[in-house]
XYZ file of C-alpha atoms in Angstrom:
379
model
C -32.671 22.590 4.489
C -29.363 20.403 4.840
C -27.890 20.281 1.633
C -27.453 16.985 -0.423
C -23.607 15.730 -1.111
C -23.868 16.977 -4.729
C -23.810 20.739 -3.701
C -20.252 20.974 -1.580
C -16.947 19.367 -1.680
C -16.228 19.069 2.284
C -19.108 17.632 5.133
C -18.687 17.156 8.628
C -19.455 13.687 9.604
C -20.320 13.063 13.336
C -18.451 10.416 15.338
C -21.355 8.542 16.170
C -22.324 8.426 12.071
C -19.490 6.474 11.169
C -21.695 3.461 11.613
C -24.247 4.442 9.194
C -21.428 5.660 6.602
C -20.064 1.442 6.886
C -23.645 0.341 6.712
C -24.347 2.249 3.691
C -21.602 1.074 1.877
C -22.502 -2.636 3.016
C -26.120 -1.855 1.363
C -24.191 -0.598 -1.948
C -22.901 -3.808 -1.896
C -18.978 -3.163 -0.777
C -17.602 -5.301 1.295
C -16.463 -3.227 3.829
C -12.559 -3.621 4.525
C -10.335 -1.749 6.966
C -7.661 -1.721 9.797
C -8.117 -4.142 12.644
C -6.026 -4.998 15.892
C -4.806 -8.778 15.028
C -1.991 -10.430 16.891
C -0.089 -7.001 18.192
C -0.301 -5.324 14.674
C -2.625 -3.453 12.506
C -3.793 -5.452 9.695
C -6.569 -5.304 6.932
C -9.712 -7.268 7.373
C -13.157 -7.363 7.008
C -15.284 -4.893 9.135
C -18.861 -4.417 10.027
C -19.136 -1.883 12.560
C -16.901 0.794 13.766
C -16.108 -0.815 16.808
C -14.200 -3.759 14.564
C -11.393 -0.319 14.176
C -8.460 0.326 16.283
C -9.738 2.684 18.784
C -7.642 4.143 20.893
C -4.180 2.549 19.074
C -1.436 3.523 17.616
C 1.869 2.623 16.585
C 5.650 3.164 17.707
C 8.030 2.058 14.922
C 11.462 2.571 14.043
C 14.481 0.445 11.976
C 13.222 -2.936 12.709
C 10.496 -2.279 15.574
C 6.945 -2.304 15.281
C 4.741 -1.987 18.579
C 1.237 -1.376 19.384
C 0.350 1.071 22.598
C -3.056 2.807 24.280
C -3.501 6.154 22.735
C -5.088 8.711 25.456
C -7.754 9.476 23.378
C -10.425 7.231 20.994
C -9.366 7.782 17.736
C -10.348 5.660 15.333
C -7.297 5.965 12.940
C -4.595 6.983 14.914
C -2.143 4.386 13.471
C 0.305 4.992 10.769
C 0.359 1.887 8.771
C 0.980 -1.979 9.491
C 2.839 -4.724 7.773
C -0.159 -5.378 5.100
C -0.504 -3.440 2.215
C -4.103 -3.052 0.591
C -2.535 -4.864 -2.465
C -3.373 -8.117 -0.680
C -7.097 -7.432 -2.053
C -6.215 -6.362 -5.459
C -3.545 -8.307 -6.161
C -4.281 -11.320 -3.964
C -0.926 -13.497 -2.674
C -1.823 -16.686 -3.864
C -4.827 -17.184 -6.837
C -5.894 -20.207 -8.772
C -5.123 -19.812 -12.518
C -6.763 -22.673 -14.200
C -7.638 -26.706 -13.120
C -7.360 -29.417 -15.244
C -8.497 -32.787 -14.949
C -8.515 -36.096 -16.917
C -11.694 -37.734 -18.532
C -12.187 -40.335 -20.935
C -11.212 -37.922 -23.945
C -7.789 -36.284 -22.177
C -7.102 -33.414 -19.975
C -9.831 -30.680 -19.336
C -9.213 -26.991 -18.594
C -11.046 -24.844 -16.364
C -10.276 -21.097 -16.173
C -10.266 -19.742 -12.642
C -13.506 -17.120 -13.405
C -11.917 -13.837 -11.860
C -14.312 -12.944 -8.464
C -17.007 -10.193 -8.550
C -16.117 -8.769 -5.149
C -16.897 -4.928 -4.741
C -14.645 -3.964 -1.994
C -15.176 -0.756 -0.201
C -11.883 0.349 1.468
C -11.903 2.226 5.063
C -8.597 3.784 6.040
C -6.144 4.321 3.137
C -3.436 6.442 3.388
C -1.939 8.552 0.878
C 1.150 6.764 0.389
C -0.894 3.894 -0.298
C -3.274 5.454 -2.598
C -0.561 6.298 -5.361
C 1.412 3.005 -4.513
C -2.138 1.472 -6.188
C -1.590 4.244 -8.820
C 1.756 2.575 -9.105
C 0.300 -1.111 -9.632
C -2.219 0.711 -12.348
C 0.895 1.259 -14.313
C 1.666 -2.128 -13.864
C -1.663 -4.476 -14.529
C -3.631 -1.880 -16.836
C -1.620 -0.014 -18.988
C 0.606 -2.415 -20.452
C 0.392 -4.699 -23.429
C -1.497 -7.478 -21.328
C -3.780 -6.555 -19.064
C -4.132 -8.728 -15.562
C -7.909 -9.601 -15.642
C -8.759 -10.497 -11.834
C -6.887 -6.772 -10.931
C -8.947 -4.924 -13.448
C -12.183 -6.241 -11.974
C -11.852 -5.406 -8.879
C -9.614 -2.052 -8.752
C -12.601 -0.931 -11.282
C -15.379 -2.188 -8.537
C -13.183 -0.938 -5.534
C -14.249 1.989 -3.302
C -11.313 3.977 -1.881
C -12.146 5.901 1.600
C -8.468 7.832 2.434
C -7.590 9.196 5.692
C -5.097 12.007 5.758
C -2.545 11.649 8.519
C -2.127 13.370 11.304
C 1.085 11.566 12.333
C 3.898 10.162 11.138
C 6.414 7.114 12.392
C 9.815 7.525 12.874
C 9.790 5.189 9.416
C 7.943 7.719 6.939
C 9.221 9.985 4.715
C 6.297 10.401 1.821
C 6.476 14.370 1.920
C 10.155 14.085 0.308
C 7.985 11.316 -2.399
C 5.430 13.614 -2.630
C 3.157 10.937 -2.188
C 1.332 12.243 1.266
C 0.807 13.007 4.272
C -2.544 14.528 2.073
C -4.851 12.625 -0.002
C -4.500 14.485 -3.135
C -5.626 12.293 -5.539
C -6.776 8.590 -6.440
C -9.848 8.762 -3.761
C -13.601 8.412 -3.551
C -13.648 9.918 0.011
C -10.772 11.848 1.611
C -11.208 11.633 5.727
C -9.659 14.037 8.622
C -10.237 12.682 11.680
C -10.354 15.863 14.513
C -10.125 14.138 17.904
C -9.256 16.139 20.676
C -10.839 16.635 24.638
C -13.719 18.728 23.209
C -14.677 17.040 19.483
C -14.647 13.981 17.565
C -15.878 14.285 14.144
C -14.548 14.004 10.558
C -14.057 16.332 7.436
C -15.295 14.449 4.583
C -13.831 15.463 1.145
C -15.556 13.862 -1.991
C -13.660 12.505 -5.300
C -15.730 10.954 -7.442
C -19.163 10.563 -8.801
C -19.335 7.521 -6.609
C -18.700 9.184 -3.633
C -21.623 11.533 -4.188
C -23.832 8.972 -4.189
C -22.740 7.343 -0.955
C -22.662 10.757 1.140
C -26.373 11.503 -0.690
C -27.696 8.938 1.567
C -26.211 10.619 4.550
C -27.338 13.080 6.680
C -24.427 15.792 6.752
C -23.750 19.388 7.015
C -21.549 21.196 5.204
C -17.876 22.231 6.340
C -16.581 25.936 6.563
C -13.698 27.240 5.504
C -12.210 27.168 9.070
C -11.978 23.551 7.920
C -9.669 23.536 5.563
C -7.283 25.545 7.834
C -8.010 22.516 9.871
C -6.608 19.874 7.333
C -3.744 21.849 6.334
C -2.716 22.008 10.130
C -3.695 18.224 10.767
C -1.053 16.890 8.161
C 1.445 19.672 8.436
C 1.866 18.132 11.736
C 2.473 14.566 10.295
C 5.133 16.440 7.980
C 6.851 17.862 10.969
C 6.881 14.048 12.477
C 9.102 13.144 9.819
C 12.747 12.593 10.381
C 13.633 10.586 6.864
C 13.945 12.034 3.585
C 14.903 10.754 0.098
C 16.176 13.152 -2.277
C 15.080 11.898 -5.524
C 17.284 14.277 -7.564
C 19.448 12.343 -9.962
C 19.090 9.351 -7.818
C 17.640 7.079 -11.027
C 21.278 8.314 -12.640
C 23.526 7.752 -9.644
C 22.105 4.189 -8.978
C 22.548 3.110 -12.562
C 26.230 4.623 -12.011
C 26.866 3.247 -8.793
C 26.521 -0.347 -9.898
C 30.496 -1.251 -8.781
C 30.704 0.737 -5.302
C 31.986 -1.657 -2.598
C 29.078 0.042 -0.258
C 26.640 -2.809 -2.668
C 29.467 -5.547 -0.234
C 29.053 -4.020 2.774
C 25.157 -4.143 2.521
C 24.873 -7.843 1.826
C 27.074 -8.061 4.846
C 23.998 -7.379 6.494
C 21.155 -8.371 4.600
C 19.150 -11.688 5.023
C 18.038 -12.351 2.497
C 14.634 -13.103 3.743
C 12.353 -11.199 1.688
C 10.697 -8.987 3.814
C 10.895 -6.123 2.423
C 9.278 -6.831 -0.205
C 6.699 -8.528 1.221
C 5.619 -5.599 2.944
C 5.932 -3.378 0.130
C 3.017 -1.864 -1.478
C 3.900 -1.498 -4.719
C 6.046 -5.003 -5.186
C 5.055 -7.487 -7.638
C 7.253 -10.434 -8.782
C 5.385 -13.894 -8.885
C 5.965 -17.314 -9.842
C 4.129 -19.614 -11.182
C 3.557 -22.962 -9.501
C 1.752 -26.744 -10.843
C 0.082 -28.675 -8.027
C -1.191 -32.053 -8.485
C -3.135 -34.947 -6.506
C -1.326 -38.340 -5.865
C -3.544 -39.953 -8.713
C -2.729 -37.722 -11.269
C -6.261 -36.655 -12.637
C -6.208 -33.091 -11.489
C -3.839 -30.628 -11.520
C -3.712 -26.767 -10.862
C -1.795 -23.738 -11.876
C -1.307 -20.979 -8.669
C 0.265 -18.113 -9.583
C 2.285 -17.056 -5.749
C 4.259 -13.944 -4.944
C 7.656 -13.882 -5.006
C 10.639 -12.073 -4.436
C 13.968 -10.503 -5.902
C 15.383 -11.955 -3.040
C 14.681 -15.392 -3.211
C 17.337 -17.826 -5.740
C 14.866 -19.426 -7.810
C 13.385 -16.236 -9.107
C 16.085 -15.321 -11.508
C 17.025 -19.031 -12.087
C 17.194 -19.917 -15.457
C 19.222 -23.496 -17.342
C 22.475 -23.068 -15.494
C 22.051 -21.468 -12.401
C 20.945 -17.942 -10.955
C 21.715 -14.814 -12.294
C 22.011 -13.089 -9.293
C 23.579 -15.534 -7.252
C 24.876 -13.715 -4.368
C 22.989 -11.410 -1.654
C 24.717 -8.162 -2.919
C 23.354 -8.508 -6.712
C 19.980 -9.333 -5.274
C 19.356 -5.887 -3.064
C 21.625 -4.180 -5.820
C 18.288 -5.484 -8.068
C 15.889 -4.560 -5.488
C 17.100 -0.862 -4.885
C 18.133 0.088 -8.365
C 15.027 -1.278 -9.639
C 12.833 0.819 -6.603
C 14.714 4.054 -7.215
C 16.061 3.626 -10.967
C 14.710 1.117 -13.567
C 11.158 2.068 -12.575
C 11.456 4.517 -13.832
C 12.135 3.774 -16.983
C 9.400 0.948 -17.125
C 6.815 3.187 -15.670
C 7.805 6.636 -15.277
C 7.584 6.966 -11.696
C 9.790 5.713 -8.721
C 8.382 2.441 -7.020
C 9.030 3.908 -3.218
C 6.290 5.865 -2.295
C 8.016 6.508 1.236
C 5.541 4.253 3.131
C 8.656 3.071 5.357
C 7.340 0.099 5.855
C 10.633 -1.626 4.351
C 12.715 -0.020 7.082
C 10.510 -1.136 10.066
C 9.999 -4.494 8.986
C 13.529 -5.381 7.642
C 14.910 -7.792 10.741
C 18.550 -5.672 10.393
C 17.438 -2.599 10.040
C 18.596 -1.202 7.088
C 16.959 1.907 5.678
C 16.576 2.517 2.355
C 16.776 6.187 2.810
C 20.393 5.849 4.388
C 21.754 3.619 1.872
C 20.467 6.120 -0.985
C 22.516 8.604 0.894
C 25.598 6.564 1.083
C 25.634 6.538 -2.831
C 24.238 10.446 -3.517
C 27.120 11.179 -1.617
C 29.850 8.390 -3.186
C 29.159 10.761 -6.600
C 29.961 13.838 -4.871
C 33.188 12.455 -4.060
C 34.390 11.274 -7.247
C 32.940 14.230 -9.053
């Protein structure tokens, strides 16, 4: 008799199964969400079937270079990760605060009525698993709570897959954030495609998870398999050629706040908000008031923003961080220091994706180096 999902931690799940293990989330009611090939990048979208995946494509990237190209096999998830983030779901660019329009007796308010989406995501990686941990932090366990994030992270189904390959761009293993789904999942996935096999480890995380893989037909792994994880994502580690040492670097930052190195930066910085864009743990917004040409309704939209633009830290009487420097002094400091004193945890979880999208290639990892190694100096 097969066993059930309650009775082992690791299955095997065939290739040709991943259908039914998409299906049977889409009859739990998830909306199934994962990777798709979109306009020469990997980007999140809805899925229904397993052929909606990238298989057979990875990535190349490096300081400012992102490419697609034909792997020689048919992996499914034999990408890295792409420009989008899976905070675009939870924490949703643009959303509709409240409406108000005018009657006979004045102005009426609407609410916007947070959705009731169940979203079943296919494809996380572990860097992006604990950069949601990250936005937890941030929209849970504060003194205000953000309403439509609570819904929805409580409703969402995480499925992670644990890399076995790393860009030129990642350095989680010096975060400790990855290449291994440790933490924060339903499902944990390792894909094993080679000439001979294609077929997945399945690792379950939650009660939730049990009852999805009950309603599969598996087997149950062997130990061999673990051996075969441990080997999968050692290889990603080897991949990696950046680093961050995190020692002291919340000090040095805070201490490095007049080097001249913050001048030569903005000497090549744009500005343009990329960056943080990309990054899966950023989250400054504004707040902006729309209304028709008669008057009668308005709306509030609350909008991501950036560090980086002017108008966020505009108050009566101008900016106050006017210039380029102060604003990626804010950014960095902020990502590798002040975090961590308003959440207790760094806000880089070496994702990389900062360094491949950033138009001028600058790399957060070398710039962290340039100060570790200004306080050496003057030590």
């Amino acid at each position: 008799m097969q066993p059930t999902a309650t009775q082992s931690t690791k299955y095997i799940l065939e290739r040709q199964q991943f259908d039914t293990l998409i299906s049977t989330l889409q009859k739990n009611c998830y909306s199934t969400i994962g990777p798709t090939v979109c306009d020469n990048a990997i980007v999140y979208g809805e899925i229904m079937k397993t052929n909606d995946l990238p298989i057979g494509w990875t990535d190349e990237q490096e300081r400012g270079t992102y490419r697609l190209k034909k792997r020689n096999d048919n992996a499914l998830f034999g990408y890295v990760v792409g420009p989008q983030s899976w905070k675009k779901f939870l924490f949703p660019s643009s959303l509709k605060i409240f409406s108000a329009t005018l009657n006979e007796k004045g102005f009426q308010v609407t609410n916007e009525v947070p959705k009731e989406t169940k979203y079943a995501f296919i494809g996380m990686r572990a860097c992006e698993l604990y950069a949601i941990a990250i936005q937890d932090k941030i929209f849970l366990n504060g003194q205000f709570i953000e309403p439509q994030y609570k819904q929805l992270r409580e409703d969402a189904f995480f499925i992670a897959v644990n890399c076995g390959q790393a860009a030129n761009t990642c350095f989680c293993d010096s975060m400790q954030t990855g290449p291994q789904a440790d933490k924060y999942f339903d499902i944990a996935l390792t894909e094993i495609c080679n000439e001979k096999e294609h077929y997945f480890i399945i690792e379950s995380g939650s009660e939730k998870a049990k009852k999805i893989l009950s309603e599969l037909s598996l087997t149950s792994a062997e130990k061999k398999h673990d051996d075969i994880i441990a080997e999968s994502t050692n290889t990603a580690v080897k991949q990696m050629k950046r680093n961050l040492d995190t020692t002291n670097t919340k000090r040095i930052l805070y201490e490095q706040f007049d080097n001249p190195h913050w001048d030569e930066i903005a000497t090549r910085c744009l500005n343009c908000a990329n960056c943080t864009m990309v990054c899966p743990t950023c989250f400054c917004t504004t707040v902006e008031d729309v209304t028709d040409l008669t008057g009668d309704n308005a709306e509030r939209w609350r909008k991501w923003d950036s560090c980086f633009t002017m108008d966020y830290s505009y108050i009566h009487g101008g900016s106050l961080r006017a210039s380029g420097k102060s604003r990626y002094r804010q950014w960095m400091t902020h990502k590798l220091s002040s975090w961590y004193d308003q959440f207790g945890t760094s806000g880089c979880v070496g994702c990389g994706r900062c360094i491949t999208w950033c138009p001028v290639g600058i790399d957060i990892t070398e710039e962290a180096k340039v100060f570790q190694q200004a306080k050496k100096i003057t030590k």
